[in-house]
mmCIF file of C-alpha atoms in Angstrom:
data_model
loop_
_atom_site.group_PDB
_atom_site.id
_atom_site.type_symbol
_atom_site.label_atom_id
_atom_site.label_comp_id
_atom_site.label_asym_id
_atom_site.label_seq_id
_atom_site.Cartn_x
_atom_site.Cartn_y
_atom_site.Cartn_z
ATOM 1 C CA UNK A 552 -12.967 -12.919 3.417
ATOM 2 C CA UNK A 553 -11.216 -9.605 4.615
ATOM 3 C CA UNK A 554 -10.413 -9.092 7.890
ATOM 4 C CA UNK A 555 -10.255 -6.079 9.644
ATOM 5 C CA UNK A 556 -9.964 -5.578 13.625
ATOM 6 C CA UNK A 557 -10.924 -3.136 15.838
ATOM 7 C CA UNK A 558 -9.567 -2.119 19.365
ATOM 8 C CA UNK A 559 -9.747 0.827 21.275
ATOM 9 C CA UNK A 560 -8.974 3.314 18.179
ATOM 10 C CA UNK A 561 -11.832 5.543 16.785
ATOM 11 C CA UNK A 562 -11.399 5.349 13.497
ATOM 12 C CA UNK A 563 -9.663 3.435 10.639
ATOM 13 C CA UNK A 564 -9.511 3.720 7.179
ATOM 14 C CA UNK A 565 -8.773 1.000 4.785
ATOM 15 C CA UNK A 566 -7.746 1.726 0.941
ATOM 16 C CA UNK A 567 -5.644 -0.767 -0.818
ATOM 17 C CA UNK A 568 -3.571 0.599 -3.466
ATOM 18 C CA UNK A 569 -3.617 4.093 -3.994
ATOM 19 C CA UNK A 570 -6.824 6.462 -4.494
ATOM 20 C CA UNK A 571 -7.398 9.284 -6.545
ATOM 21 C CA UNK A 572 -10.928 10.470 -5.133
ATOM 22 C CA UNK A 573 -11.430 12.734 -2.036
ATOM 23 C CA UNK A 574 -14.542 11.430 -1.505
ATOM 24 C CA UNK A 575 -13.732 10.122 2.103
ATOM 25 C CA UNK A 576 -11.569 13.148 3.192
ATOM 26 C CA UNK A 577 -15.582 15.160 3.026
ATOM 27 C CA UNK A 578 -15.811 15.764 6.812
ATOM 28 C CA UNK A 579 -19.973 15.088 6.219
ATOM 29 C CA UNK A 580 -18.927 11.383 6.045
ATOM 30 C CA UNK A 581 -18.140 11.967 9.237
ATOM 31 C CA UNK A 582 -21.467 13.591 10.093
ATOM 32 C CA UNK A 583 -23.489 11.020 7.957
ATOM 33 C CA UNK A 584 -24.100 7.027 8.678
ATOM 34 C CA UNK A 585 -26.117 6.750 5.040
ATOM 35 C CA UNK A 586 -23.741 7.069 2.850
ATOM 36 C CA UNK A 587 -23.899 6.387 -0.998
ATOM 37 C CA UNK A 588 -21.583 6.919 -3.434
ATOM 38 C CA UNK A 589 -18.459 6.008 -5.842
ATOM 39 C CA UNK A 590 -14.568 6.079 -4.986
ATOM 40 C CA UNK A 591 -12.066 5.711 -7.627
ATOM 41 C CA UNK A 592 -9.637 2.736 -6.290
ATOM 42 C CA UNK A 593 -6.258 1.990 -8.434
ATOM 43 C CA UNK A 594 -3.914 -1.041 -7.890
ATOM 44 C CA UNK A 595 -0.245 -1.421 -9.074
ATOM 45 C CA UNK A 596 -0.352 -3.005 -12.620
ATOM 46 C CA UNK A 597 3.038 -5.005 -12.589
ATOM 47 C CA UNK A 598 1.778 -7.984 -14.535
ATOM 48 C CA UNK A 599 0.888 -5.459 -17.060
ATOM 49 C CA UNK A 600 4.056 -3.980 -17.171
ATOM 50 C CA UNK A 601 5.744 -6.972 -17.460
ATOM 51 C CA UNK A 602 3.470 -8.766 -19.495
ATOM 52 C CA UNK A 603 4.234 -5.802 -21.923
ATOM 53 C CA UNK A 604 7.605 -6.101 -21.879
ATOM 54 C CA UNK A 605 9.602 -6.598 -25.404
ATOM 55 C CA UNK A 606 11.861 -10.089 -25.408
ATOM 56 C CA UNK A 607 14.853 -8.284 -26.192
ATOM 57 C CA UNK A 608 16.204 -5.046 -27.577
ATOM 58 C CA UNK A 609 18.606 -2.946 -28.790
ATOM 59 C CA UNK A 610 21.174 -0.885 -26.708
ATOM 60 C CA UNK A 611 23.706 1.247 -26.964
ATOM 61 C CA UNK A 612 25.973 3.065 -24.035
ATOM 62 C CA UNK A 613 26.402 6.672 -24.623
ATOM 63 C CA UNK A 614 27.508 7.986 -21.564
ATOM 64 C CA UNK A 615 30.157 6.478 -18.329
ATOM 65 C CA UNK A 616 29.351 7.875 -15.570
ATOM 66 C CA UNK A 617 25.872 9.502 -16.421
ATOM 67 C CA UNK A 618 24.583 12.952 -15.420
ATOM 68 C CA UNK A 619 23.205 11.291 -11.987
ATOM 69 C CA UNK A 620 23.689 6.933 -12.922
ATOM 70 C CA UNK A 621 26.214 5.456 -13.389
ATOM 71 C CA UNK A 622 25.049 4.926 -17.495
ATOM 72 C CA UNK A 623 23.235 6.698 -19.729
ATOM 73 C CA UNK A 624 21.968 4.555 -22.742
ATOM 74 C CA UNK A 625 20.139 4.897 -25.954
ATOM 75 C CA UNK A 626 17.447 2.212 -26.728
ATOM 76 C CA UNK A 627 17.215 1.853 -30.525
ATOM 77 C CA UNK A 628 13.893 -0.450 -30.743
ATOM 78 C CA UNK A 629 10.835 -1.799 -29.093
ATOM 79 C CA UNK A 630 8.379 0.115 -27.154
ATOM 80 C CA UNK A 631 11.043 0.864 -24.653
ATOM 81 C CA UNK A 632 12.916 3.090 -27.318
ATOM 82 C CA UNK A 633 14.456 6.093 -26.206
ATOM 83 C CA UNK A 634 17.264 8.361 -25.870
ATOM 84 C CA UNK A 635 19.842 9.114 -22.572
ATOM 85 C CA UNK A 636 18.109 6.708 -20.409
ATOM 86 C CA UNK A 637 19.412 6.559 -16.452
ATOM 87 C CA UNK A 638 20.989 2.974 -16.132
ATOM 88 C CA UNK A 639 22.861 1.128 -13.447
ATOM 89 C CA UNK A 640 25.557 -1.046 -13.422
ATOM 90 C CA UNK A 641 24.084 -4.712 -11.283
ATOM 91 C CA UNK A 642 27.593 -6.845 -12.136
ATOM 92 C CA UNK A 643 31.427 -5.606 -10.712
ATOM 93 C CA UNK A 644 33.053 -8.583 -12.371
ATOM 94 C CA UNK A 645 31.905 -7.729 -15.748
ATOM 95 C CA UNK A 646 32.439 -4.911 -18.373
ATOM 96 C CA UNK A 647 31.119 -2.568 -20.124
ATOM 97 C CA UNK A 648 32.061 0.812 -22.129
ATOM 98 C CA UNK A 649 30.700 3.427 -23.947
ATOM 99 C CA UNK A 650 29.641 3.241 -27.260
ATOM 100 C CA UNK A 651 28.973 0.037 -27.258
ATOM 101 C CA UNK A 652 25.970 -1.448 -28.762
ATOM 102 C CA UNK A 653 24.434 -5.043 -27.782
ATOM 103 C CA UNK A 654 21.548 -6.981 -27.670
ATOM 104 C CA UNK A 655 19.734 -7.039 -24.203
ATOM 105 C CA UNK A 656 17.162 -9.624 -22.575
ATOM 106 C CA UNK A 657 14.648 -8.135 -20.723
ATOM 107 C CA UNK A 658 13.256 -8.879 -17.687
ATOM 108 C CA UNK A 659 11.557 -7.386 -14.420
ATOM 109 C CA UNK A 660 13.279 -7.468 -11.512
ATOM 110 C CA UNK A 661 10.330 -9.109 -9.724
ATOM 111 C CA UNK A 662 10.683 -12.204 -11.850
ATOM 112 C CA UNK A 663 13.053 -15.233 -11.975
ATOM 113 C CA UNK A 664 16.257 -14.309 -13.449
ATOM 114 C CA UNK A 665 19.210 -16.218 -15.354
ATOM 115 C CA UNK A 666 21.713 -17.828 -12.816
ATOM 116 C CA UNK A 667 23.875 -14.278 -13.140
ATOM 117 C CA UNK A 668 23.703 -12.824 -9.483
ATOM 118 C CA UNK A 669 25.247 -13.796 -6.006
ATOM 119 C CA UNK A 670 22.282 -12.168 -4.267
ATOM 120 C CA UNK A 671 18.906 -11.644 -6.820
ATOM 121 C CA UNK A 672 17.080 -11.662 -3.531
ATOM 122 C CA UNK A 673 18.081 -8.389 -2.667
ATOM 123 C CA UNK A 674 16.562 -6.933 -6.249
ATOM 124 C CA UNK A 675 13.495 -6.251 -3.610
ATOM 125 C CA UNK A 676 16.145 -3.525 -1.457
ATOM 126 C CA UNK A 677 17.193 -2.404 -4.792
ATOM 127 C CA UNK A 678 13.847 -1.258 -5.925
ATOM 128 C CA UNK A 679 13.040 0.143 -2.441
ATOM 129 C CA UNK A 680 16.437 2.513 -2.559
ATOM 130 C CA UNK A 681 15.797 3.613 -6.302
ATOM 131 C CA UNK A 682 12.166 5.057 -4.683
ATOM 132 C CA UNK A 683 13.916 6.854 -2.065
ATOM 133 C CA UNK A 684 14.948 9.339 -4.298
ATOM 134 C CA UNK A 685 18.679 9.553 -2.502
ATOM 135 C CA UNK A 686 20.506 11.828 -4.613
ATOM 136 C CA UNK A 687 20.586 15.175 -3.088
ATOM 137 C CA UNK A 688 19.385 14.618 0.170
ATOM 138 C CA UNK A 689 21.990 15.499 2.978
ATOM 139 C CA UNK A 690 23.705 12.720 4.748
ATOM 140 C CA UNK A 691 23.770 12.094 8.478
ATOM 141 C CA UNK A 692 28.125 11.815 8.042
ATOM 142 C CA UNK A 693 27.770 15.238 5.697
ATOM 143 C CA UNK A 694 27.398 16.215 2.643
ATOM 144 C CA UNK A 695 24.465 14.841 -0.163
ATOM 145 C CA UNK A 696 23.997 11.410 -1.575
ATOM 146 C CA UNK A 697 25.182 11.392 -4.839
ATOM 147 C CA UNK A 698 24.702 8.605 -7.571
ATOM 148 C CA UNK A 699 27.758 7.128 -6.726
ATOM 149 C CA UNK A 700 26.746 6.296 -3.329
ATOM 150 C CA UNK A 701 23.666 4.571 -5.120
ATOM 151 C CA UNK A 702 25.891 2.565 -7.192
ATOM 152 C CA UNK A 703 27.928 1.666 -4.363
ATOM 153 C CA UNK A 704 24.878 0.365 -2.509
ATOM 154 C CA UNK A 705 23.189 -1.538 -5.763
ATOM 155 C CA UNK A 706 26.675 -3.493 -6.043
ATOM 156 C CA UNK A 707 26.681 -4.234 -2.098
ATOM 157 C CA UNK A 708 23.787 -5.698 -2.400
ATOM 158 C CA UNK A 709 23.768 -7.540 -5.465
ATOM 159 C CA UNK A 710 27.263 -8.805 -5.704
ATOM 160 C CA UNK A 711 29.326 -11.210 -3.463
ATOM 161 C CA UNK A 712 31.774 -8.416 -4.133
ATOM 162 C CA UNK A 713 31.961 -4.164 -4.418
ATOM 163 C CA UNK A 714 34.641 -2.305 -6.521
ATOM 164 C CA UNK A 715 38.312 -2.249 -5.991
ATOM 165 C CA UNK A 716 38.737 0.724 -8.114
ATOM 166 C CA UNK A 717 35.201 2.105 -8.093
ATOM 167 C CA UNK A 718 36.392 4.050 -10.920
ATOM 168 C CA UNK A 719 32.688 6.331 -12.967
ATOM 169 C CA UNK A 720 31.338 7.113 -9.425
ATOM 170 C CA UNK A 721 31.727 10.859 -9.556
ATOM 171 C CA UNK A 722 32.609 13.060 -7.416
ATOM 172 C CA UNK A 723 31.283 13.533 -3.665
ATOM 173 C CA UNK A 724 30.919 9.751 -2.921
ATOM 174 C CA UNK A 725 31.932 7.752 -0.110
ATOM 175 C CA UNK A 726 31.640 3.963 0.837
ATOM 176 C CA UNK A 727 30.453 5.676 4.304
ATOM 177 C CA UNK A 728 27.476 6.991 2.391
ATOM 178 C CA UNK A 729 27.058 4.072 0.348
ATOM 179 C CA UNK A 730 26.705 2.056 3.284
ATOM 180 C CA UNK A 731 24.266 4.585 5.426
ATOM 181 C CA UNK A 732 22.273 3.437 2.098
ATOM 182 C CA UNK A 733 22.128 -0.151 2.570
ATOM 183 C CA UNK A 734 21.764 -0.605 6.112
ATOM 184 C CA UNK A 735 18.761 2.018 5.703
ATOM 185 C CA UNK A 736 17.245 -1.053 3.550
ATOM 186 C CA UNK A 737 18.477 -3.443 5.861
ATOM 187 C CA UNK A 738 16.809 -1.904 8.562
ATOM 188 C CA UNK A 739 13.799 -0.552 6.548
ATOM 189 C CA UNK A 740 10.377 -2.771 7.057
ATOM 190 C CA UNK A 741 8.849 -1.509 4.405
ATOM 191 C CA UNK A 742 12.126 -2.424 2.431
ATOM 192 C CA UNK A 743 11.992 -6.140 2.968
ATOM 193 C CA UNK A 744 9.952 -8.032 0.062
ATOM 194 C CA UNK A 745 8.980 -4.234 -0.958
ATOM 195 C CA UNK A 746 6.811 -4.436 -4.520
ATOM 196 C CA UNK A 747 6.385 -0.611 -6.302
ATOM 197 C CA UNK A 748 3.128 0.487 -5.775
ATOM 198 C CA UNK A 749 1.391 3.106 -8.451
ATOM 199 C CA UNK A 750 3.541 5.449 -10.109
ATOM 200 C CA UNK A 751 6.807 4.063 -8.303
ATOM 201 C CA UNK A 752 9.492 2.789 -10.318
ATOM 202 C CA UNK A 753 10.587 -1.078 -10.745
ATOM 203 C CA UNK A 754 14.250 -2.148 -11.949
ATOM 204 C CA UNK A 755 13.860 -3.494 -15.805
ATOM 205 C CA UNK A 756 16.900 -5.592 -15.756
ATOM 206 C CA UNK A 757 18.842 -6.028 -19.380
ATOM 207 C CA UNK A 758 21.383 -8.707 -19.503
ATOM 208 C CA UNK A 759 23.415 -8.428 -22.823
ATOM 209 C CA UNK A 760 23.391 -11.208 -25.142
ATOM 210 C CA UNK A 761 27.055 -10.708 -25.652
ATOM 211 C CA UNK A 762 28.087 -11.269 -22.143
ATOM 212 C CA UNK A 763 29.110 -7.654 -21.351
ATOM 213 C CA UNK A 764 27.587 -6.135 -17.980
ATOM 214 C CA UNK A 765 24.161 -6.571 -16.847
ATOM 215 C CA UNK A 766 22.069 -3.270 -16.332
ATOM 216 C CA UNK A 767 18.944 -1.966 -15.038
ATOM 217 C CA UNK A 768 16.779 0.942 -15.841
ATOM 218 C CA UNK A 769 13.663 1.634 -14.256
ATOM 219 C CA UNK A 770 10.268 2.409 -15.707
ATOM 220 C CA UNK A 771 7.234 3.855 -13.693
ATOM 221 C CA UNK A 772 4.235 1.044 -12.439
ATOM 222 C CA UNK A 773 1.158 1.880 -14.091
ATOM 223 C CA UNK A 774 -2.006 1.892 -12.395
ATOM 224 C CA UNK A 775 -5.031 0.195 -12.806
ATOM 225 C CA UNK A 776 -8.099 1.925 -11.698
ATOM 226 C CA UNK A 777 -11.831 1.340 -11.648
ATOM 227 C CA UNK A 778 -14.682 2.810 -10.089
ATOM 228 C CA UNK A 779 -16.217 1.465 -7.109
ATOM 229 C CA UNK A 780 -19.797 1.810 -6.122
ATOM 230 C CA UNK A 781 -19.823 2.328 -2.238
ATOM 231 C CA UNK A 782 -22.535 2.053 0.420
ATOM 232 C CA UNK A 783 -22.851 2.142 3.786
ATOM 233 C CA UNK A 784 -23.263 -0.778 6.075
ATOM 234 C CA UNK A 785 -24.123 -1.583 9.916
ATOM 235 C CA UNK A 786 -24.342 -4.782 11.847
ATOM 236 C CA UNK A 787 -27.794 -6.361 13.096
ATOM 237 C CA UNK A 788 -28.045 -8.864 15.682
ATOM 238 C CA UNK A 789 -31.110 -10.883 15.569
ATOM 239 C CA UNK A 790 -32.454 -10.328 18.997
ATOM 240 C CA UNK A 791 -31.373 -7.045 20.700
ATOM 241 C CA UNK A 792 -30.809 -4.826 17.818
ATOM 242 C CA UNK A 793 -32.826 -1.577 17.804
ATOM 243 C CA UNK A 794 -33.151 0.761 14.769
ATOM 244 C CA UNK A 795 -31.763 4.351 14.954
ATOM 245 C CA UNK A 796 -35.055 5.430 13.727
ATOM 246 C CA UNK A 797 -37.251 3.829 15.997
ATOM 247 C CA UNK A 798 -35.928 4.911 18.989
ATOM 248 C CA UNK A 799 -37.115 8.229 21.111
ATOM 249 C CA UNK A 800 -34.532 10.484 19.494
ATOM 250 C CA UNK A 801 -35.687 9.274 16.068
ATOM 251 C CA UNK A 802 -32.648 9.677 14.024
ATOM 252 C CA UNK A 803 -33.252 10.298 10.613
ATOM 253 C CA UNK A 804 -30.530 7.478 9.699
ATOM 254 C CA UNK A 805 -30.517 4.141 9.171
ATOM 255 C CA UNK A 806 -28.996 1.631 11.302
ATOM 256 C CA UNK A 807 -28.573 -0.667 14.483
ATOM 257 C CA UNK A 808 -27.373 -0.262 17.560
ATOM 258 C CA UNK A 809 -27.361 -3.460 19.490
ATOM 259 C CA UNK A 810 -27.907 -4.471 22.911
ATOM 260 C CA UNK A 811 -27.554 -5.017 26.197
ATOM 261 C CA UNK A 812 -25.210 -7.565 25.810
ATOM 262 C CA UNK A 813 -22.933 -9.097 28.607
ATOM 263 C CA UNK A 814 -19.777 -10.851 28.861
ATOM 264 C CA UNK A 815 -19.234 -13.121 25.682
ATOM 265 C CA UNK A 816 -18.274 -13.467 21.706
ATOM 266 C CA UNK A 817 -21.353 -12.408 19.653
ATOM 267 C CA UNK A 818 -21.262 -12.655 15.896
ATOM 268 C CA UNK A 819 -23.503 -10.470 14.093
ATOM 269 C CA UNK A 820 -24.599 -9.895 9.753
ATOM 270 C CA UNK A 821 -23.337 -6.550 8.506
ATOM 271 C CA UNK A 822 -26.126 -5.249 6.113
ATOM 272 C CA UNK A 823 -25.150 -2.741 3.366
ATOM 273 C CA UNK A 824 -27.916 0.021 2.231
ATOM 274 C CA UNK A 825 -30.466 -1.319 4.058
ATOM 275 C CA UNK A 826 -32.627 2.088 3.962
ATOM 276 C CA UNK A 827 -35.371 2.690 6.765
ATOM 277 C CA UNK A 828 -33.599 -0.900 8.309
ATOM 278 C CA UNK A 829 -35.231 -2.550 5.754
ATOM 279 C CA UNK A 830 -32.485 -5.889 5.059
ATOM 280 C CA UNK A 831 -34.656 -6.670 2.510
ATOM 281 C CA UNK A 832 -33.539 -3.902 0.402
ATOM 282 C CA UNK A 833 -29.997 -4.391 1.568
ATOM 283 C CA UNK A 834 -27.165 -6.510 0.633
ATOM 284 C CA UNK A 835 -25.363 -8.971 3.436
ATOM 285 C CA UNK A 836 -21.697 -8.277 2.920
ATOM 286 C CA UNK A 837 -20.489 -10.249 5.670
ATOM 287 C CA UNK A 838 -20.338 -10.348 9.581
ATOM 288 C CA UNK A 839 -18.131 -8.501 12.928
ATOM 289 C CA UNK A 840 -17.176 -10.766 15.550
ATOM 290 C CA UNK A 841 -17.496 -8.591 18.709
ATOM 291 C CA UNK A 842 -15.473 -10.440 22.035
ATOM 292 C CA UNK A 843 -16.543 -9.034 25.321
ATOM 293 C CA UNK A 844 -14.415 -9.353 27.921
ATOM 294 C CA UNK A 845 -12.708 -8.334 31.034
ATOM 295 C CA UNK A 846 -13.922 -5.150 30.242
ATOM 296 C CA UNK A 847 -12.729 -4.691 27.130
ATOM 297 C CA UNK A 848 -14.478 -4.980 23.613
ATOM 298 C CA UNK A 849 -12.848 -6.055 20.204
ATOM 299 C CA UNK A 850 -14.544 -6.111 16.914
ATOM 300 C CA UNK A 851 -13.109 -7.552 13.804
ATOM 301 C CA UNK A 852 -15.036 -6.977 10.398
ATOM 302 C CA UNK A 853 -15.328 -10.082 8.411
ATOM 303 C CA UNK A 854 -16.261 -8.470 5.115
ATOM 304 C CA UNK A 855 -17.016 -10.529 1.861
ATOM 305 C CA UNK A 856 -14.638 -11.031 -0.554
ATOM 306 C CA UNK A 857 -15.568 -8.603 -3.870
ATOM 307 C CA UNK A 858 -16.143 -5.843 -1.435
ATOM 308 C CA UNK A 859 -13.346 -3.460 -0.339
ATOM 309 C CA UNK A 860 -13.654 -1.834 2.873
ATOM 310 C CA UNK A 861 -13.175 2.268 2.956
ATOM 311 C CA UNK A 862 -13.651 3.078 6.842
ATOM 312 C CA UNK A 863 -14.618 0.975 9.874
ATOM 313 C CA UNK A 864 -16.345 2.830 13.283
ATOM 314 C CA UNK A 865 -16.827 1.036 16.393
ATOM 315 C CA UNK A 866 -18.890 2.463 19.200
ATOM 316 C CA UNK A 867 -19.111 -0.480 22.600
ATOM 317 C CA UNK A 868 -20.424 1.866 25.908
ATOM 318 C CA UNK A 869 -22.991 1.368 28.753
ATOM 319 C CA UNK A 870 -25.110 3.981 26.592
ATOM 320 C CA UNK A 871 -27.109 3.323 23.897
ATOM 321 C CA UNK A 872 -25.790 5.609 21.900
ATOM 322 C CA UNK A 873 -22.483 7.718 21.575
ATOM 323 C CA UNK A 874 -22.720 11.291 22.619
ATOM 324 C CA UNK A 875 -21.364 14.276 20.608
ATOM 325 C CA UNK A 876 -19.207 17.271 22.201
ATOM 326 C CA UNK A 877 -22.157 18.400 23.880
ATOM 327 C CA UNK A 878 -23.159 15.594 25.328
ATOM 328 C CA UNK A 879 -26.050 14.959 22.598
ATOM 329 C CA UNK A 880 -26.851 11.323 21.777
ATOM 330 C CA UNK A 881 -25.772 10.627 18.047
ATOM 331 C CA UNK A 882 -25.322 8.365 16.001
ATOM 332 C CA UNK A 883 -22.544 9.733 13.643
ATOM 333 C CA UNK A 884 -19.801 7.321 12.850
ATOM 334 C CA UNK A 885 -17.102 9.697 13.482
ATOM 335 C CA UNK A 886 -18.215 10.065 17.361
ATOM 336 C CA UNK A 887 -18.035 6.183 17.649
ATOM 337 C CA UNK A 888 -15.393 4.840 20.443
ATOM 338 C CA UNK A 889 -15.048 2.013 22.156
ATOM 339 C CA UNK A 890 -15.051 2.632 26.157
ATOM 340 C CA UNK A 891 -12.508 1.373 28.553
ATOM 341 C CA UNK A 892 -12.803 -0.624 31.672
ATOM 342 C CA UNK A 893 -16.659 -1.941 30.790
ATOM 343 C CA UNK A 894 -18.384 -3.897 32.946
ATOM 344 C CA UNK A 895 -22.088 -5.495 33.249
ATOM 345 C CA UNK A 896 -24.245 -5.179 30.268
ATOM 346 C CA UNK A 897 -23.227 -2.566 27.664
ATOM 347 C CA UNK A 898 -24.380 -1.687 23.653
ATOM 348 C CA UNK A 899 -22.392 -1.617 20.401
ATOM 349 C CA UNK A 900 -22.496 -0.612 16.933
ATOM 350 C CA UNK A 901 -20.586 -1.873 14.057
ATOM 351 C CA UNK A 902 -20.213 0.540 11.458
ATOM 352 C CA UNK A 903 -18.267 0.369 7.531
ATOM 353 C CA UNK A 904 -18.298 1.288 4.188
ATOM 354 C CA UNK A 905 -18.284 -0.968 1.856
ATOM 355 C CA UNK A 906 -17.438 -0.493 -2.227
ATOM 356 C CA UNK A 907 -17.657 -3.272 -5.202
#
């Protein structure tokens, strides 16, 4: 069962993932409450990634420091093959040169790894900082990020120790900018269990069979999309609940507006394309909860789970209806609000789309 609550903002919209349909920027959703039609919704695929991820391969070093890494390596088999490939270094105490060639395990740095690292709970920063696309931006003491302040950062947080030498980091770096990196994860929110979404890169961690230096590289999440069938839906109390089209401003739209309630908790079925306010050609995808009190409304969605919820509108006032800009009842979901300071007996409507 998803949850979504409502307070006293207008509108919300709900997308998990990422989506690669406009459908719900059209302003006529706004104008509409009948709304059929498809959205194209796409999650991160990391268990496909992974899942296609060879055991081991081939490596070879061809490059210390790289153009902006700290490694450049050639990948001689697999499905990972490939020439010149970004890598970083994830281990100060060990080694590793150029022109070497080894055999690497493979693993994603969202899985359990071998009993190599002081701090493999950090691999979650690390993933956030290689998406922040550092290198070039200008730093707050001066001058731009460069790879080596990236480095410095990955071994700050992986390590129980950084480099003494910090020999391969290029030129332009600083431990001052390596650390504006890492306390910018420290401090991020979003940086704190962080998982790549779509088309974000993860760390692919290779960890040499020949006890040289562990590495990562990073590959791009794939997506997985599908289309979604979408519909809209409105809430219907059993007693109290009026349809749009029966009322003297006969709306040509379907839905309910509900009411007069008074001071309480209410729970009411959320229909989905239930034309002319006909339930029995509609779908029940759920319920709202709607609390009432000291003058102030809150509705939280309680939506099925196979559905995934596109928008929510709320509308809770002492008239029937909302009003547009001039002053016209309506019954678009884009005018809904939810009134401060109610009092005595007031209406609602509980609007969403819903998708499957």
């Amino acid at each position: 069962m998803k949850k979504i609550i409502s307070f006293i903002s207008v509108f919300a919209l709900f997308i998990i993932g990422c989506s690669d349909s406009d459908v719900f920027q059209d302003e006529n959703i706004l104008k509409s409450t009948n709304f059929t039609g498809t959205t194209t919704e796409c999650y991160p695929d990391i268990d496909g990634l992974v899942s296609g991820l060879p055991t081991s391969v081939e490596v070879t070093t061809t490059a210390k420091p790289g153009m902006d890494s700290y490694f450049t390596i050639n990948i001689n088999d697999s499905d990972l093959a490939g020439e010149n490939i970004p890598a970083w270094c994830i281990d100060v105490d060990r080694s590793l040169g150029v022109d070497h060639t080894f055999v690497a395990d493979v693993y994603s740095s969202t899985e359990s790894l071998p009993d190599l690292f002081e701090n493999p709970e950090n691999f979650d920063l690390i993933n956030w900082i290689i998406n922040q696309q550092y290198i070039g931006k200008p730093s707050p003491s001066g001058g731009n990020y460069t790879f080596g302040d990236v480095q410095w950062a990955i071994w700050e947080l992986i390590d129980d120790v950084n480099c003494v030498a910090c020999a391969f980091l290029g030129d332009g770096w600083s431990v001052t900018k390596g650390q504006e990196i890492v306390d910018a994860a420290l401090a991020s929110p979003e940086a704190e269990g962080f998982v790549p979404d779509c088309g974000q890169l993860i760390a692919i961690v290779l960890i040499p069979q020949d006890n040289s230096q562990p590495i990562f590289i990073t590959l791009e999440v794939p997506c997985d999309c599908r289309e979604l069938e979408c519909e809209t839906a409105f809430a219907r109390g059993e007693n109290g609940a009026t349809c749009f089209i029966d009322t003297p401003q006969e709306f040509d739209r379907w839905g309910w507006t509900i009411g007069p309630i008074t001071e309480g908790d209410y729970t009411y079925d959320v229909y989905a394309g239930a034309g002319q306010c006909d339930i029995s050609k509609g779908v029940l995808v759920g319920t709202v909860d709607v609390s009432y009190s000291d003058g102030n409304v809150e509705f939280e969605y309680n939506i099925d789970e196979g559905y995934t919820v596109q928008e929510t509108h709320s509308y809770a006032g002492k008239a029937m209806f909302p009003t547009d800009k001039k002053g016209r009842p309506t019954v678009a979901p884009g005018q809904y609000s939810i009134a401060k300071g109610l009092n005595g007996e007031i209406y609602i409507i509980a609007h969403a789309v819903v998708c499957k």
